[in-house]
mmCIF file of C-alpha atoms in Angstrom:
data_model
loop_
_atom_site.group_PDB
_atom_site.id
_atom_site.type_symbol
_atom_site.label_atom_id
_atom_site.label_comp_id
_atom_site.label_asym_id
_atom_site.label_seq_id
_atom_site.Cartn_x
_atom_site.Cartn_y
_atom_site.Cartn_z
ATOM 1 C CA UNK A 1 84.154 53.406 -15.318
ATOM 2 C CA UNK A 2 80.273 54.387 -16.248
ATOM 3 C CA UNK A 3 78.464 54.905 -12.962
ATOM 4 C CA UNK A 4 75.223 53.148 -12.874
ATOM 5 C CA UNK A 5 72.246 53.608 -9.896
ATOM 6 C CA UNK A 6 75.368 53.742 -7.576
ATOM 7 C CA UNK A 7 76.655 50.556 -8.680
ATOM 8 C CA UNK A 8 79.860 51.134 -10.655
ATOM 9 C CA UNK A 9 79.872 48.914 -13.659
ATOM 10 C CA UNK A 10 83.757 47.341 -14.341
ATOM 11 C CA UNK A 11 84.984 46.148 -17.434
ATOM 12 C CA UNK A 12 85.958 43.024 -14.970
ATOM 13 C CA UNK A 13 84.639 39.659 -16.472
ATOM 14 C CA UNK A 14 82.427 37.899 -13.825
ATOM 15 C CA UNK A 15 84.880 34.664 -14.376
ATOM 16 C CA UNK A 16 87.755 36.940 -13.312
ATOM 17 C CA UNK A 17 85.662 38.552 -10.363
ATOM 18 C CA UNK A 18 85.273 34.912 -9.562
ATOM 19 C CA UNK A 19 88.633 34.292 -9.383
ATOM 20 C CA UNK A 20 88.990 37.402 -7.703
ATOM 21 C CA UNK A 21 86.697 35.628 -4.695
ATOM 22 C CA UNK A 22 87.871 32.434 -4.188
ATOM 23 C CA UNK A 23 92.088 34.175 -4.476
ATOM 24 C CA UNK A 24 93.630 32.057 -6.755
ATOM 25 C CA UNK A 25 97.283 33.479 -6.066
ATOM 26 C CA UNK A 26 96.476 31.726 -2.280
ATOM 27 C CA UNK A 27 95.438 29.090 -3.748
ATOM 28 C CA UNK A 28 98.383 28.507 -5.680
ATOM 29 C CA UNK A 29 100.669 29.028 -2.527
ATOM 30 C CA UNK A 30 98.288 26.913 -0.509
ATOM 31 C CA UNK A 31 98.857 23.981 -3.404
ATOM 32 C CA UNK A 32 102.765 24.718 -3.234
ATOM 33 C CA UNK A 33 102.583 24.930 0.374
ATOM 34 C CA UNK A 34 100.655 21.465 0.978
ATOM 35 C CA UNK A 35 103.227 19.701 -1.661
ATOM 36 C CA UNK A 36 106.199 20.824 -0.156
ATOM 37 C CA UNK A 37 104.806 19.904 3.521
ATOM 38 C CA UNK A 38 103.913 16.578 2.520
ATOM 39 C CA UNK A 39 107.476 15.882 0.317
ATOM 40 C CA UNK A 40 109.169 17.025 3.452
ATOM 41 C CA UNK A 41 107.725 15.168 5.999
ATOM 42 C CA UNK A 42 107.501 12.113 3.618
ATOM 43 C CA UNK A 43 111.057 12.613 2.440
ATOM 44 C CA UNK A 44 109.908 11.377 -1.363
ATOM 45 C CA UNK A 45 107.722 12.279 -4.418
ATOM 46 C CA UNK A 46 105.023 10.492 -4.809
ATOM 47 C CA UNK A 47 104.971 8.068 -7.353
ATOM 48 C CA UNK A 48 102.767 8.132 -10.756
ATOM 49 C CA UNK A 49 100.193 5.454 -9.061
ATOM 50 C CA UNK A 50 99.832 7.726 -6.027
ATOM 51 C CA UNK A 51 99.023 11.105 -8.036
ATOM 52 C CA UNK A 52 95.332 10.556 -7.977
ATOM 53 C CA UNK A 53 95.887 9.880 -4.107
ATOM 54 C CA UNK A 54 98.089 12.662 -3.448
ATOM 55 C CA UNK A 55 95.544 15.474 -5.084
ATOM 56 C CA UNK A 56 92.964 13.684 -2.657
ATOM 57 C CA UNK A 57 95.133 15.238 0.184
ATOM 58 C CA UNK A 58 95.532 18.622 -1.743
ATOM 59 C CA UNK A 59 92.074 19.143 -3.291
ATOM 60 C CA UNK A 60 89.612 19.248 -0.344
ATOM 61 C CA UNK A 61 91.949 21.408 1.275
ATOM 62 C CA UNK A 62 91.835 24.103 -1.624
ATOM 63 C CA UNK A 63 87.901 23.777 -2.359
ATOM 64 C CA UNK A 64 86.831 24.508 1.633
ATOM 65 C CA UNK A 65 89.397 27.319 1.777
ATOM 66 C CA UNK A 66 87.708 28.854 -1.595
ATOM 67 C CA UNK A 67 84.666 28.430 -0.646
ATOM 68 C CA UNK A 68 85.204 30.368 2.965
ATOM 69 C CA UNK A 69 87.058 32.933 1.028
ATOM 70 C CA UNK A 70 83.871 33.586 -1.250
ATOM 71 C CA UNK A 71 81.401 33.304 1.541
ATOM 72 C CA UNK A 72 83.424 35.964 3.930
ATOM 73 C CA UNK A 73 83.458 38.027 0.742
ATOM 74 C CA UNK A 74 79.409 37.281 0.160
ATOM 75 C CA UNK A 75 79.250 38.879 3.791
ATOM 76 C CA UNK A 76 81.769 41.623 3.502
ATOM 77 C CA UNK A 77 79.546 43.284 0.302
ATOM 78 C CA UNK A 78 78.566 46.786 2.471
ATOM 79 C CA UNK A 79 82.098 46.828 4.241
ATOM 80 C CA UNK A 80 84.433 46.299 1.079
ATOM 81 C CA UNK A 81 81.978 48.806 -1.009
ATOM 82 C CA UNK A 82 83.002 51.417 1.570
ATOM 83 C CA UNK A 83 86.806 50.512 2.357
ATOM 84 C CA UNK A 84 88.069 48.765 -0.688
ATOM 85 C CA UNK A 85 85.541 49.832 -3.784
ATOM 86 C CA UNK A 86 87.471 48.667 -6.269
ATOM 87 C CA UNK A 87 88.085 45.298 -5.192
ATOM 88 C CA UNK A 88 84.637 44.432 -4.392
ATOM 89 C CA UNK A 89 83.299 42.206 -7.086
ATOM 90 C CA UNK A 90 80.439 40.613 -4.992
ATOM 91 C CA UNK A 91 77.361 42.341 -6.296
ATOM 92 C CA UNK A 92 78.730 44.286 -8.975
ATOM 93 C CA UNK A 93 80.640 42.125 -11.492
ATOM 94 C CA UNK A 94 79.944 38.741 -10.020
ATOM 95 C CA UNK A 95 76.179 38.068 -8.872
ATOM 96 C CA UNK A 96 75.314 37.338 -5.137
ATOM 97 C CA UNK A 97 73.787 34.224 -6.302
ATOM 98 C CA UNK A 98 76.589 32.974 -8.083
ATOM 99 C CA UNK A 99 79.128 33.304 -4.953
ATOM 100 C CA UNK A 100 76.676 31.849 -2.785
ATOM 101 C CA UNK A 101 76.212 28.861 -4.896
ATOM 102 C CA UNK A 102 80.115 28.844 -5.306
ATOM 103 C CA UNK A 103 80.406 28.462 -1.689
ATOM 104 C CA UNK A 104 78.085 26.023 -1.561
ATOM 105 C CA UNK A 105 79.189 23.914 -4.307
ATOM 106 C CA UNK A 106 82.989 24.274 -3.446
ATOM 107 C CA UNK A 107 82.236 23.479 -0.165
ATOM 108 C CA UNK A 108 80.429 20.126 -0.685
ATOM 109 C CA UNK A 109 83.065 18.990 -3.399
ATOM 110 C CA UNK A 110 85.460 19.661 -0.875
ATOM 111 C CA UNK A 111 83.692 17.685 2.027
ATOM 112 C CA UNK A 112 82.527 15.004 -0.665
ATOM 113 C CA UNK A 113 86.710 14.503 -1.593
ATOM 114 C CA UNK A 114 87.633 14.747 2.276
ATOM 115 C CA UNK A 115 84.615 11.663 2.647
ATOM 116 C CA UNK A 116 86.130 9.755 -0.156
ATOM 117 C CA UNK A 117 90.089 10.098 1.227
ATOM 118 C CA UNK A 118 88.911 9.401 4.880
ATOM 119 C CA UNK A 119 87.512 6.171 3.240
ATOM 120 C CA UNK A 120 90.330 5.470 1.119
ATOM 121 C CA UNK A 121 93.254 5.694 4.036
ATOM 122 C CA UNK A 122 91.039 4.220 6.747
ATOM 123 C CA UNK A 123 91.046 7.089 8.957
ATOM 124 C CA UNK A 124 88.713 9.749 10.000
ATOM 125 C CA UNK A 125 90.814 12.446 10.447
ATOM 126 C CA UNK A 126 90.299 13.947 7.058
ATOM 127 C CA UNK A 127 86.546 13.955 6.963
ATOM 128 C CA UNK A 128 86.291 15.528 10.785
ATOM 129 C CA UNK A 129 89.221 18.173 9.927
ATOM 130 C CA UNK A 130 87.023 19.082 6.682
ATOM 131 C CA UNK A 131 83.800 19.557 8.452
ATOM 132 C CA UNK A 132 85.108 21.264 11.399
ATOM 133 C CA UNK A 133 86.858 24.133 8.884
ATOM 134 C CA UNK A 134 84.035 24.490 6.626
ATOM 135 C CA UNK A 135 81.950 25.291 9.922
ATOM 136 C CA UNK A 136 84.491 27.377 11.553
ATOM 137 C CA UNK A 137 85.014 29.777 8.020
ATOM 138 C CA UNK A 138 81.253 29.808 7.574
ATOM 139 C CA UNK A 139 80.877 31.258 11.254
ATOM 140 C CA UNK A 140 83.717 33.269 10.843
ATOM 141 C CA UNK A 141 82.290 35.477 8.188
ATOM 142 C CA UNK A 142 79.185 35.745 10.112
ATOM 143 C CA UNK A 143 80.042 35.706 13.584
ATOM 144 C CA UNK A 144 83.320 35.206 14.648
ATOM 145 C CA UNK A 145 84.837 38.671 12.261
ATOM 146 C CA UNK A 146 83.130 40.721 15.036
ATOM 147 C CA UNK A 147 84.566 39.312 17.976
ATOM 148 C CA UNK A 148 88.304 40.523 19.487
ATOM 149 C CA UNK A 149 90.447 38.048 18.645
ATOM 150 C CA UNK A 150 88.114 34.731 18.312
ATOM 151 C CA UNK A 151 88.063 35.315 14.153
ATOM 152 C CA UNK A 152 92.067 35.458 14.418
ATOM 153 C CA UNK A 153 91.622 32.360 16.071
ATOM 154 C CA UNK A 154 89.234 30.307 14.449
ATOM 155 C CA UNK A 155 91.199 31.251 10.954
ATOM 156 C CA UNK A 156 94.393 30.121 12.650
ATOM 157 C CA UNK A 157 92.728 26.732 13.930
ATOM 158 C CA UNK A 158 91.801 25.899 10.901
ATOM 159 C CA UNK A 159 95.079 26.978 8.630
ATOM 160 C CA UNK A 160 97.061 24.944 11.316
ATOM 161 C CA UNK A 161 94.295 21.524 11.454
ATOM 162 C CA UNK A 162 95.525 21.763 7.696
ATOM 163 C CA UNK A 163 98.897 20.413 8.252
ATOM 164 C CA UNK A 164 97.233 16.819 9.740
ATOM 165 C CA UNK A 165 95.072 16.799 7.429
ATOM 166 C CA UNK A 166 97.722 16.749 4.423
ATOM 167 C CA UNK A 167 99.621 14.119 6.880
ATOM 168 C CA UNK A 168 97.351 11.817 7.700
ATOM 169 C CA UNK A 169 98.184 8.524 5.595
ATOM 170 C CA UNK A 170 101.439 6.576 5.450
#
């Protein structure tokens, strides 16, 4: 590791540092998760007609939760430099602008899918689930964190409004 102007320069690839943000191994379990909620409540597979349906109910889900992992990580850049220096990409390996504009894109897709499901099913659960998480994680990483217990909260609200959100057709 070459030590740069205090930055420490990694021989980690921004695409990895990336991944790295957004924590594709929760992701994964998130995607696992959400399938095996929705076969077990539904008590079937979906057929092949209903993929493109069922990754509507899977998709927003995982593109709001990346984006409010990257954005609590865009805000965490001074803490994780002090606790956890090796695992803080933001700044060093993966630009500020880049997770910013990850957030932002990821978030939008993600609200942009949950508009186009809520339409689909007739329902506005998705769409009001979708916005109120992507406005709880974005004031979680820069105002809820600080307070006792609300940012355990908030997080668990929105984890939890998950579930009817991956329910709500049929």
């Amino acid at each position: 590791m070459i030590l740069v102007l205090g930055k420490s320069l990694t021989k980690t690839s921004s695409f990895r540092s990336w991944l790295h943000a957004v924590r594709i191994n929760n992701l994964i379990g998130l995607t696992i998760g959400l399938i095996l909620l929705r076969y077990s409540y539904f008590h079937a597979l979906p057929s092949t007609n209903d993929l493109l349906k069922e990754l509507l109910f899977v998709l927003p889900i995982l593109c709001i939760y990346a984006g409010g992992t990257i954005i609590n990580d865009y805000f965490d850049i001074k803490e994780d430099r002090i606790k956890r220096p090796n695992r803080a990409h933001i700044g060093r390996t993966l630009k500020r602008r880049v997770a910013l504009v990850s957030h932002w894109g990821l978030t939008a897709l993600g609200l942009a899918l949950a508009m186009l499901l809520t339409s689909i099913e007739d329902t506005y659960i998705p769409i009001i689930i979708a916005l109120s998480s992507a406005l709880i994680l974005f004031l979680y990483s820069t105002w809820f964190k600080g307070r006792i217990l609300i940012g355990n909260i908030a997080i668990a609200g929105v984890m939890t409004a998950f579930i009817p959100f991956a329910l709500s057709d049929r």
